[in-house]
Short mmCIF file of N, CA and C in Angstrom, two decimals:
data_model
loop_
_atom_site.label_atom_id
_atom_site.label_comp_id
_atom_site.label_asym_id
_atom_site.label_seq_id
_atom_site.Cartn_x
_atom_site.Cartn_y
_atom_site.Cartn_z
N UNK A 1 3.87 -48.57 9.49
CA UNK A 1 4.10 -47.54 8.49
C UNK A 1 5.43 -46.85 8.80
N UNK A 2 6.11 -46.70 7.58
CA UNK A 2 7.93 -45.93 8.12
C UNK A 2 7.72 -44.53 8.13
N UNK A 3 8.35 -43.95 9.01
CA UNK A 3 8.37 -42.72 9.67
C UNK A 3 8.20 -41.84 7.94
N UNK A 4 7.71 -40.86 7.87
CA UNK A 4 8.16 -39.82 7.13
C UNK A 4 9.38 -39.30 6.62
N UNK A 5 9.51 -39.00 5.09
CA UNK A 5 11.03 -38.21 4.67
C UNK A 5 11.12 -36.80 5.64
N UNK A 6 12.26 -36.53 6.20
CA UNK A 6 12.34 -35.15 7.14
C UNK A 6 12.06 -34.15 6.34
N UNK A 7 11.47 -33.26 6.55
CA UNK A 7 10.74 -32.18 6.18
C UNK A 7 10.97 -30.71 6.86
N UNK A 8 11.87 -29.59 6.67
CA UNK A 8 12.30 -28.35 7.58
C UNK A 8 11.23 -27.16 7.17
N UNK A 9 11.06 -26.41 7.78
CA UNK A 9 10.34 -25.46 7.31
C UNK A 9 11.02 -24.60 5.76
N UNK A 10 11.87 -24.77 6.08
CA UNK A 10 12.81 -23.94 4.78
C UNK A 10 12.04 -24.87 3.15
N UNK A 11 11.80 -26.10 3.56
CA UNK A 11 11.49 -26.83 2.25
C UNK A 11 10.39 -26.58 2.12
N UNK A 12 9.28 -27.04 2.85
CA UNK A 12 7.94 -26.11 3.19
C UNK A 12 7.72 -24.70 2.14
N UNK A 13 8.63 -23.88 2.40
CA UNK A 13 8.84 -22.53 2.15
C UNK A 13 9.09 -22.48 0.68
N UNK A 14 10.05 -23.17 0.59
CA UNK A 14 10.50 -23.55 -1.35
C UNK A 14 9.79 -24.22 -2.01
N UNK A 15 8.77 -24.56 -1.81
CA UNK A 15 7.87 -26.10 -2.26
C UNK A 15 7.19 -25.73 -3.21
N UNK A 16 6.82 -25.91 -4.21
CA UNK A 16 5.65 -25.68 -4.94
C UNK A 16 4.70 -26.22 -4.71
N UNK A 17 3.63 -24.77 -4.61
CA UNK A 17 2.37 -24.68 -3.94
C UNK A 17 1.09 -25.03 -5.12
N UNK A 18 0.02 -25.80 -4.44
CA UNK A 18 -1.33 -25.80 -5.54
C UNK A 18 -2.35 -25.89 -4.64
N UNK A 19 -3.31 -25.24 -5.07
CA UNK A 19 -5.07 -25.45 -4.77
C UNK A 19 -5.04 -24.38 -3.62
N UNK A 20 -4.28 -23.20 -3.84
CA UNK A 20 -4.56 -22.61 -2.74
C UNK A 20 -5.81 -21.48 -2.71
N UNK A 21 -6.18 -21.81 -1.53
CA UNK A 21 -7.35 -21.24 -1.32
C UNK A 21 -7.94 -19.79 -0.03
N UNK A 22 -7.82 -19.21 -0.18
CA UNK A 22 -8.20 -17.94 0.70
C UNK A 22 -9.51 -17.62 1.18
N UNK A 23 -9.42 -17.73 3.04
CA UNK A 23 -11.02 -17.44 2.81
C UNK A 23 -10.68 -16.07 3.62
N UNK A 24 -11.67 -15.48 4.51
CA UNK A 24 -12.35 -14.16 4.30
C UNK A 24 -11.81 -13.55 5.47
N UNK A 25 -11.68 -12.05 5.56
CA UNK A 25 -11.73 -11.62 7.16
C UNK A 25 -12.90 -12.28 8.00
N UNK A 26 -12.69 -12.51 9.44
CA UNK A 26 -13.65 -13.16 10.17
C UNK A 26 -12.54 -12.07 11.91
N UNK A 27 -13.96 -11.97 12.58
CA UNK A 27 -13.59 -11.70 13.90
C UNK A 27 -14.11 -12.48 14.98
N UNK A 28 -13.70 -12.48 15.76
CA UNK A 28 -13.54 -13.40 17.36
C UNK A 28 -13.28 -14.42 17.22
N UNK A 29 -13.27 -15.69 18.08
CA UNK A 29 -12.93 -16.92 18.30
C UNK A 29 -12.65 -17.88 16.98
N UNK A 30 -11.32 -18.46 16.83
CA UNK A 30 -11.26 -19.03 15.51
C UNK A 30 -11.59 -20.70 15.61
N UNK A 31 -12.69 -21.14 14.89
CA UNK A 31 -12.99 -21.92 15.42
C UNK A 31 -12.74 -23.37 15.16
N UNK A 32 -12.63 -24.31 15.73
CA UNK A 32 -11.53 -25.38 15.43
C UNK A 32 -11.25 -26.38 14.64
N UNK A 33 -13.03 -25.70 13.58
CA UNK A 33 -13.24 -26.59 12.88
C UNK A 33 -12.15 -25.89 11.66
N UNK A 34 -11.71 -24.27 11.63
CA UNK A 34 -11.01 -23.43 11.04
C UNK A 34 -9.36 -23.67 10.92
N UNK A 35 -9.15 -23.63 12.38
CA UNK A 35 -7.26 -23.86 12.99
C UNK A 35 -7.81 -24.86 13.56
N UNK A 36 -7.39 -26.78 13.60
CA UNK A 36 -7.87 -27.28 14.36
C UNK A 36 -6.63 -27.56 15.60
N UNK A 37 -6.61 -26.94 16.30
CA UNK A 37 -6.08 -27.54 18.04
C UNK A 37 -6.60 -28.58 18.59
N UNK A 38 -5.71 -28.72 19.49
CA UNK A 38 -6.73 -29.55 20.26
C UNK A 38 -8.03 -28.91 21.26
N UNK A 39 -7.81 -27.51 21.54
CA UNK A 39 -8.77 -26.60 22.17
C UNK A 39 -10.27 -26.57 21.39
N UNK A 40 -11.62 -26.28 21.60
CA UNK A 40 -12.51 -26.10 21.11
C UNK A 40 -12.37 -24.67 20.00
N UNK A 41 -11.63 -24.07 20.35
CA UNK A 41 -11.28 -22.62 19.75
C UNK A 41 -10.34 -21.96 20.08
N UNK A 42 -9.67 -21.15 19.35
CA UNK A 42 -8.67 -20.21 19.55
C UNK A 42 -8.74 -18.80 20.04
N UNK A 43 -8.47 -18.16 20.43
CA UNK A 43 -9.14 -16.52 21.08
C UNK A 43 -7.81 -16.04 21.19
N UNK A 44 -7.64 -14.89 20.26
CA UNK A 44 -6.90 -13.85 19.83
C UNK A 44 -6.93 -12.93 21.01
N UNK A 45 -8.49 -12.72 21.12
CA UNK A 45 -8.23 -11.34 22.04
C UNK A 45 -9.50 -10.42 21.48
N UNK A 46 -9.89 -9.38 22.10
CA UNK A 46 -10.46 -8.23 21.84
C UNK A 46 -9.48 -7.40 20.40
N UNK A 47 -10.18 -7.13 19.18
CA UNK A 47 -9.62 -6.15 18.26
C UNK A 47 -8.88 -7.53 17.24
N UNK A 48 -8.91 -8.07 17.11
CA UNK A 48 -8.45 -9.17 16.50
C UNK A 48 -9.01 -9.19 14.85
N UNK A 49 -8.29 -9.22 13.32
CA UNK A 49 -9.27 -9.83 12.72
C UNK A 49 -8.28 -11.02 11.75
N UNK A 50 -9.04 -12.13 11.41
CA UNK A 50 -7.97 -13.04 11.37
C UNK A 50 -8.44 -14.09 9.74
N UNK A 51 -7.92 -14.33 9.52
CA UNK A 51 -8.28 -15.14 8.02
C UNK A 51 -7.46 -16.39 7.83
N UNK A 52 -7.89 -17.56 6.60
CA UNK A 52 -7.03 -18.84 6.65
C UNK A 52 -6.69 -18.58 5.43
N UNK A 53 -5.59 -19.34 5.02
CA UNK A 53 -4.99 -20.06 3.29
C UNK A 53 -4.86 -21.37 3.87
N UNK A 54 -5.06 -22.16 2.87
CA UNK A 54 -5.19 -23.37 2.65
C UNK A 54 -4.26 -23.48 1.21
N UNK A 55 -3.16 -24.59 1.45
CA UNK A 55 -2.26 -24.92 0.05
C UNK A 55 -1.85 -26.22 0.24
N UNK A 56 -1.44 -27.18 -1.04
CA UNK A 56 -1.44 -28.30 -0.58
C UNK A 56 0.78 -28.19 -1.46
N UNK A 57 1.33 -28.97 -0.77
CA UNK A 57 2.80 -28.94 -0.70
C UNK A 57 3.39 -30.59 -0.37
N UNK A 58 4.30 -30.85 -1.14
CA UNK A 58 5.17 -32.06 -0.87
C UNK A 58 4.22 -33.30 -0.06
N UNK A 59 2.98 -32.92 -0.56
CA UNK A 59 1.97 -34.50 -0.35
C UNK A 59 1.26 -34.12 1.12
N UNK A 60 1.22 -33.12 1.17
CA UNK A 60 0.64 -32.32 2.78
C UNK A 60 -0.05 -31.57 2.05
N UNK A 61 -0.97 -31.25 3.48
CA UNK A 61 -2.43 -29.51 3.15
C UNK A 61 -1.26 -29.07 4.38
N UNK A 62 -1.53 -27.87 4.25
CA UNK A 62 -1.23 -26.99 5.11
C UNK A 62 -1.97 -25.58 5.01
N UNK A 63 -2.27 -25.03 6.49
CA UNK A 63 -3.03 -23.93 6.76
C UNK A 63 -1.97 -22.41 7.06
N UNK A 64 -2.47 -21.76 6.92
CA UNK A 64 -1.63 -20.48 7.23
C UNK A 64 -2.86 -19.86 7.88
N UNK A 65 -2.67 -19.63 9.34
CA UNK A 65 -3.49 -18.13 9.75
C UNK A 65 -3.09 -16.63 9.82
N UNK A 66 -3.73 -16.07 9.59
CA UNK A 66 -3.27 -14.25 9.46
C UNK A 66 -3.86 -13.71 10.52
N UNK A 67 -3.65 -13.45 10.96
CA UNK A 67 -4.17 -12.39 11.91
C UNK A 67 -3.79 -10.91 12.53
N UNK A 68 -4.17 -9.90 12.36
CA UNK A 68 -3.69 -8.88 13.06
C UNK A 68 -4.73 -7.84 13.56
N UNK A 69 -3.84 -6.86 14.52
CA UNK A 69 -4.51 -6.07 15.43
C UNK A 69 -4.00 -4.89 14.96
N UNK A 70 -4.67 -3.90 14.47
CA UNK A 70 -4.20 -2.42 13.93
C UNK A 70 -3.86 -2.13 15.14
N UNK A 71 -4.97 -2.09 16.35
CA UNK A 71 -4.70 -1.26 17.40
C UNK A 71 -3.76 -1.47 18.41
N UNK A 72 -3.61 -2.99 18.73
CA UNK A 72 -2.40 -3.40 19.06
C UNK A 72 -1.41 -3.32 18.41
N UNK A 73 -1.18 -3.51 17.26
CA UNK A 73 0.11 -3.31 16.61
C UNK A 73 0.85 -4.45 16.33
N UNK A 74 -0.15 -5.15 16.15
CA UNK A 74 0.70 -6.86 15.90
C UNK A 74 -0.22 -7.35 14.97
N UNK A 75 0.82 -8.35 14.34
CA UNK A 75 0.75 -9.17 13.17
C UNK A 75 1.01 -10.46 13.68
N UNK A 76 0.83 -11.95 12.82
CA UNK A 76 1.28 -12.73 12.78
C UNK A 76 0.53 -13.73 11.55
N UNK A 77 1.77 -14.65 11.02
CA UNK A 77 0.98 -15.73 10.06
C UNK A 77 1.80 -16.81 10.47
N UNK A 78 0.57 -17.40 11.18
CA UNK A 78 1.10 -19.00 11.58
C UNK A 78 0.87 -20.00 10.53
N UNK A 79 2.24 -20.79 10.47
CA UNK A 79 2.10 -21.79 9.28
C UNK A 79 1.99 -23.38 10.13
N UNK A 80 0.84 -24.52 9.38
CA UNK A 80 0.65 -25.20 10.11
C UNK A 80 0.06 -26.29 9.29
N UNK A 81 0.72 -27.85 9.23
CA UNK A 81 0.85 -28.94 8.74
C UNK A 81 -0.47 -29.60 9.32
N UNK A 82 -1.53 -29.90 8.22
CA UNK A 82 -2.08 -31.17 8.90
C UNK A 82 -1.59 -32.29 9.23
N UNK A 83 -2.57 -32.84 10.18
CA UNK A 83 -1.86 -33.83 11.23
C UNK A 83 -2.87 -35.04 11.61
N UNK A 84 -3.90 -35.45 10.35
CA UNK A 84 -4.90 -36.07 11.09
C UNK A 84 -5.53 -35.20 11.00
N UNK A 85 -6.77 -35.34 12.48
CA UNK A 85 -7.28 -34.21 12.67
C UNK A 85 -7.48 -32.92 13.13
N UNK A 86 -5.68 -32.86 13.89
CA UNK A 86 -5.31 -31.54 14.07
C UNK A 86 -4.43 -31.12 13.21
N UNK A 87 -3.11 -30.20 13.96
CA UNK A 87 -2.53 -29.65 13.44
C UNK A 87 -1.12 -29.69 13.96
N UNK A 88 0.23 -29.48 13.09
CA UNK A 88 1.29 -29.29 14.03
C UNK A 88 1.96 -27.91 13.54
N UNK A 89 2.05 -27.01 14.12
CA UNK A 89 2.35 -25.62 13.92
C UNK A 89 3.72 -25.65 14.02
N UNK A 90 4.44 -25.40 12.82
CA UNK A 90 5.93 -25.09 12.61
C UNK A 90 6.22 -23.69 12.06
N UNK A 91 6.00 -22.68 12.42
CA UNK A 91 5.98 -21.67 12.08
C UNK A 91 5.28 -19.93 12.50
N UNK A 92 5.99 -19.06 13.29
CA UNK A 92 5.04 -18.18 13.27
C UNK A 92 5.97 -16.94 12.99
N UNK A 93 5.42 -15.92 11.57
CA UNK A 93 6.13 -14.71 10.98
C UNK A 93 5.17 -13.62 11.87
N UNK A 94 6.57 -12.72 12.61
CA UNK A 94 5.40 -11.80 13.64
C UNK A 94 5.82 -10.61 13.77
N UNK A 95 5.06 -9.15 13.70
CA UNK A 95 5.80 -8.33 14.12
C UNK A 95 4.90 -7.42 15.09
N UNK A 96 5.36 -7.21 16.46
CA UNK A 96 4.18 -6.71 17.51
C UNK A 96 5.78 -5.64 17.77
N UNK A 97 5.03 -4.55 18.42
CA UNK A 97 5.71 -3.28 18.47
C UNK A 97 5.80 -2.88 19.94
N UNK A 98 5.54 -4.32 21.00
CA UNK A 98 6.10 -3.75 22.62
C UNK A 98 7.27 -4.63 22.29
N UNK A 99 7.65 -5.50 21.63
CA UNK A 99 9.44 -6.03 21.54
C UNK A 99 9.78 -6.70 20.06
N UNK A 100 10.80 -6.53 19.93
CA UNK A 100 11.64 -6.78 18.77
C UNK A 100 10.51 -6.33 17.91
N UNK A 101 11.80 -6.61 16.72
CA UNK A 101 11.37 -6.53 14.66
C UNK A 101 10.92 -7.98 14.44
N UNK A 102 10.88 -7.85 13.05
CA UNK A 102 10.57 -9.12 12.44
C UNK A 102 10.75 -10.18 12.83
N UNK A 103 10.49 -11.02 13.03
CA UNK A 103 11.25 -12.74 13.80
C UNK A 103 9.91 -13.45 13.77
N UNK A 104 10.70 -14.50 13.84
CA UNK A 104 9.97 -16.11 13.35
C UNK A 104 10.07 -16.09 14.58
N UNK A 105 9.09 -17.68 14.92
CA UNK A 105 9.03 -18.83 15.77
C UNK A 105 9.39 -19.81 15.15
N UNK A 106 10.46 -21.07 15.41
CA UNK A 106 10.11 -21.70 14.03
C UNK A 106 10.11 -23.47 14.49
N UNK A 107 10.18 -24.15 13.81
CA UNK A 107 10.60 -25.56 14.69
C UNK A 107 11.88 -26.21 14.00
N UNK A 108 12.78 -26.18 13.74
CA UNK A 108 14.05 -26.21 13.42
C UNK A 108 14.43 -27.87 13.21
N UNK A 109 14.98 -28.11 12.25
CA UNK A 109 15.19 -29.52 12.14
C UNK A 109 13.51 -29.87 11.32
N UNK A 110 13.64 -31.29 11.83
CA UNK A 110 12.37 -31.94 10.93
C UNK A 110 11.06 -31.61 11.66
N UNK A 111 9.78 -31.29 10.76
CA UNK A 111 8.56 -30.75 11.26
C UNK A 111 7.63 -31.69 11.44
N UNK A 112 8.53 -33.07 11.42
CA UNK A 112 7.46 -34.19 11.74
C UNK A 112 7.57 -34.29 13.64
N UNK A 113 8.96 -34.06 14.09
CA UNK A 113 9.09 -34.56 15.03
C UNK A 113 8.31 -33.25 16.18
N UNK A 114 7.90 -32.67 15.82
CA UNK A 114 6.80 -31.65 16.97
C UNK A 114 5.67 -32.16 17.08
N UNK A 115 5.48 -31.84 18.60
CA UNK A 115 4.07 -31.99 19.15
C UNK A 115 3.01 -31.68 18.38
N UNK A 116 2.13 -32.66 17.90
CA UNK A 116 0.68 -32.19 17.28
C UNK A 116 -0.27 -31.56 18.39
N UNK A 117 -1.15 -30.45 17.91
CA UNK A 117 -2.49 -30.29 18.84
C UNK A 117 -2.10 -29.08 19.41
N UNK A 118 -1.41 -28.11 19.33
CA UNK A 118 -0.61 -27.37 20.33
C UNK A 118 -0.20 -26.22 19.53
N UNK A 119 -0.39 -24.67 20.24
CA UNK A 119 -0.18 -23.37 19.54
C UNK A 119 1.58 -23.09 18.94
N UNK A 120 2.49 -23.94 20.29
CA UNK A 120 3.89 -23.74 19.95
C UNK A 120 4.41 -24.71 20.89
N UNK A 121 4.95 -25.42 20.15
CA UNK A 121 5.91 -26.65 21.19
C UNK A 121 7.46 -26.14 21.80
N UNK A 122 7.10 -25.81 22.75
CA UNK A 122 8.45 -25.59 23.59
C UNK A 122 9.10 -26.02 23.69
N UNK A 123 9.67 -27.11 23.65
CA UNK A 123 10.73 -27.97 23.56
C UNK A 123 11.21 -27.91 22.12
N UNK A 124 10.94 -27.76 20.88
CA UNK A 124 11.83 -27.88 19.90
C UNK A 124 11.25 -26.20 19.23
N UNK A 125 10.75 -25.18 19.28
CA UNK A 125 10.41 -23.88 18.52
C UNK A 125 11.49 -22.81 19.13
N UNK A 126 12.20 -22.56 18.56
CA UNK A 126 13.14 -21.35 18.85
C UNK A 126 12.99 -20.23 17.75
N UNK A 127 13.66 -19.05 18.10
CA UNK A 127 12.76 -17.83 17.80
C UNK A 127 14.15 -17.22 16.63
N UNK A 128 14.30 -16.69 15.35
CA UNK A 128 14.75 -16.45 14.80
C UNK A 128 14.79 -14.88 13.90
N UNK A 129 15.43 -14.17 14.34
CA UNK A 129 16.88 -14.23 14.48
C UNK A 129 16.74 -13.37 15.93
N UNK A 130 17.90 -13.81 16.37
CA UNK A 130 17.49 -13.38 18.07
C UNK A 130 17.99 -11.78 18.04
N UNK A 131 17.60 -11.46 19.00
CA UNK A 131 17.73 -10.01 19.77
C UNK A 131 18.12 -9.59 20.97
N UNK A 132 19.11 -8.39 21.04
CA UNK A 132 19.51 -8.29 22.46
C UNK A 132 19.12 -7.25 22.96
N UNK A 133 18.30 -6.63 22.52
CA UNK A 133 17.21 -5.80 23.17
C UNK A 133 15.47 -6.26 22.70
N UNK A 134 14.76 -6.02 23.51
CA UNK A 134 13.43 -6.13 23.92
C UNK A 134 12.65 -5.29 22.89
N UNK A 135 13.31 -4.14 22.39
CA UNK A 135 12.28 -2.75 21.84
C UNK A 135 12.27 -3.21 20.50
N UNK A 136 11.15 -2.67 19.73
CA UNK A 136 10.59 -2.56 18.38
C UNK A 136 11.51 -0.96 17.92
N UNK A 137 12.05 -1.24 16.32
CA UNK A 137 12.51 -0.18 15.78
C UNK A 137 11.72 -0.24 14.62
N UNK A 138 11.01 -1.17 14.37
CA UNK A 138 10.72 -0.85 13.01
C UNK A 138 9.09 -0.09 12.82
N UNK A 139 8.34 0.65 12.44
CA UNK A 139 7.36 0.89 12.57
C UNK A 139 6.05 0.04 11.78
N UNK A 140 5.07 0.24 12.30
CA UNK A 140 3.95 -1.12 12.43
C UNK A 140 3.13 -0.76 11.03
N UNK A 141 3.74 -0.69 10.29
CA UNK A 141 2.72 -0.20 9.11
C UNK A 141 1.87 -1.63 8.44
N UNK A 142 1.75 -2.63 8.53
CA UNK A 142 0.72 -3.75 8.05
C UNK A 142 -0.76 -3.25 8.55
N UNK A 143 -1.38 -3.35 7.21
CA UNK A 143 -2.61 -3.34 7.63
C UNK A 143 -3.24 -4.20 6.75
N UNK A 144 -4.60 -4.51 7.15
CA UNK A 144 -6.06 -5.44 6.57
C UNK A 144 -5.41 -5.43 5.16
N UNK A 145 -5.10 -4.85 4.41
CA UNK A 145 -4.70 -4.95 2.86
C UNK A 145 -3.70 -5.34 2.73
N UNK A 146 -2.81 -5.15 4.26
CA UNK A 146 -1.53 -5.76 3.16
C UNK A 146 -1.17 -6.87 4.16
N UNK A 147 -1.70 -7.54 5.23
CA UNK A 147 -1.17 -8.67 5.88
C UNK A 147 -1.58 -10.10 4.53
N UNK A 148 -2.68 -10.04 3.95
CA UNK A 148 -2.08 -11.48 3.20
C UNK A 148 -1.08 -11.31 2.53
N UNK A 149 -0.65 -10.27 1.95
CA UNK A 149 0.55 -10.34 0.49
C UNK A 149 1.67 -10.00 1.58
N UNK A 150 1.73 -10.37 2.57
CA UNK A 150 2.98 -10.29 3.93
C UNK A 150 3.15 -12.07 4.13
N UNK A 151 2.14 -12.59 4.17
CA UNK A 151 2.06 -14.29 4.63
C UNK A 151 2.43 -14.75 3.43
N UNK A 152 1.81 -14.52 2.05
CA UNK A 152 2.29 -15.05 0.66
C UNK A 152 3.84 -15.10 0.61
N UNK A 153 4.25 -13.79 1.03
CA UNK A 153 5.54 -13.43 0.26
C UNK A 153 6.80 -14.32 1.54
N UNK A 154 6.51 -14.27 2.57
CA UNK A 154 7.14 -15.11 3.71
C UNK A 154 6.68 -16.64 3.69
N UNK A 155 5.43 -17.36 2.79
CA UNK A 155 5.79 -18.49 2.97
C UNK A 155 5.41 -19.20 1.34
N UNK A 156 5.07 -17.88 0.64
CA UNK A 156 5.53 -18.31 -0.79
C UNK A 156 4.01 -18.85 -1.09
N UNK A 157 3.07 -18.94 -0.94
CA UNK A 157 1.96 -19.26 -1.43
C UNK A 157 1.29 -18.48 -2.80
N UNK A 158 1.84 -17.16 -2.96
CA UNK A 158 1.32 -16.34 -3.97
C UNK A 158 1.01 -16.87 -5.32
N UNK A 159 -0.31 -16.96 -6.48
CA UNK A 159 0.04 -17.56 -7.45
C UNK A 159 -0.66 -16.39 -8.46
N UNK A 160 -0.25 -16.06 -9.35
CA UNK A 160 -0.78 -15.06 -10.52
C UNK A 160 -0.16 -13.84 -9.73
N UNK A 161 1.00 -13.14 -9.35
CA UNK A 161 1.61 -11.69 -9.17
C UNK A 161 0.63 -11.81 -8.07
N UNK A 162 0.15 -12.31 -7.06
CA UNK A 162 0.18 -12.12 -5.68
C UNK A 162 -0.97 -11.76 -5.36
N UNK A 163 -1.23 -11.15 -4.06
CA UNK A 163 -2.44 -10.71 -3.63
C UNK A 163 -2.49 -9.14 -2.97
N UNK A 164 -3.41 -8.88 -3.40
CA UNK A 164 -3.92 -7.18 -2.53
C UNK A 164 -4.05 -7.04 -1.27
#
């Protein structure tokens, strides 16, 4: 079978989206039948609450997880290509308030060539747009209402004027 057309997250991002589907707040362990890793489950942490989208794009499903911590002060929506029966994660929109603003994780170039099974492949995920200080300026205002219409609007899934 010939390799795949290259695929960047940026196209991903522009793609027109269908069948997308939203499921529910859920707390603790996300489970793998949910994000599949190669791990039995995922664990956020204590205070965690976390939700999926499901959209299908350029002949791919792809998952988006949400997750955030009021009390920690962090956000994130990981974007993530099925792969079989896992996953290959090219993408994470984040904003936690012990360092930096806004910034990606991202996998740069083509999103075929990353490690499947795996939270972030180190060898090809670099972090965008960089920073030369450590500190958060921006203040942490996402909450439960507004982290999906934060993941929509950063990876474009929104359909009918968006979500609440």
């Amino acid at each position: 079978m010939p390799d795949p057309a290259p695929l960047s997250v940026g196209d991903i991002i522009r793609a027109d989206k269908s069948d997308v589907k939203t499921g529910a707040w859920e707390t603790g362990a996300i489970p793998k039948a949910r994000f599949p890793l190669t791990r039995n489950k995922l664990s956020l942490g204590r205070g965690w609450k976390w939700r999926t989208v499901t959209f299908l794009a350029l002949g791919h499903e792809f998952i988006v997880l949400v997750a955030i911590s009021e009390e920690k002060e962090s956000y994130r929506a990981t974007l993530a290509m099925k792969f079989g029966k896992t996953l290959k994660v090219v993408c994470f929109h984040e904003l936690h308030t012990d360092h930096w603003n806004w910034h990606c994780h991202l996998i740069r170039g083509n999103v075929h060539d990353t490690f499947p099974g795996v939270l972030r492949d180190k060898n090809l995920m670099s972090v965008w747009p960089s920073f030369s200080k450590d500190e958060c300026s921006v203040p942490f205002d996402v909450t439960e209402d507004s982290a999906l219409t934060l993941a929509a609007a950063r990876y474009r899934f929104a359909k009918g004027g968006g979500f609440l």
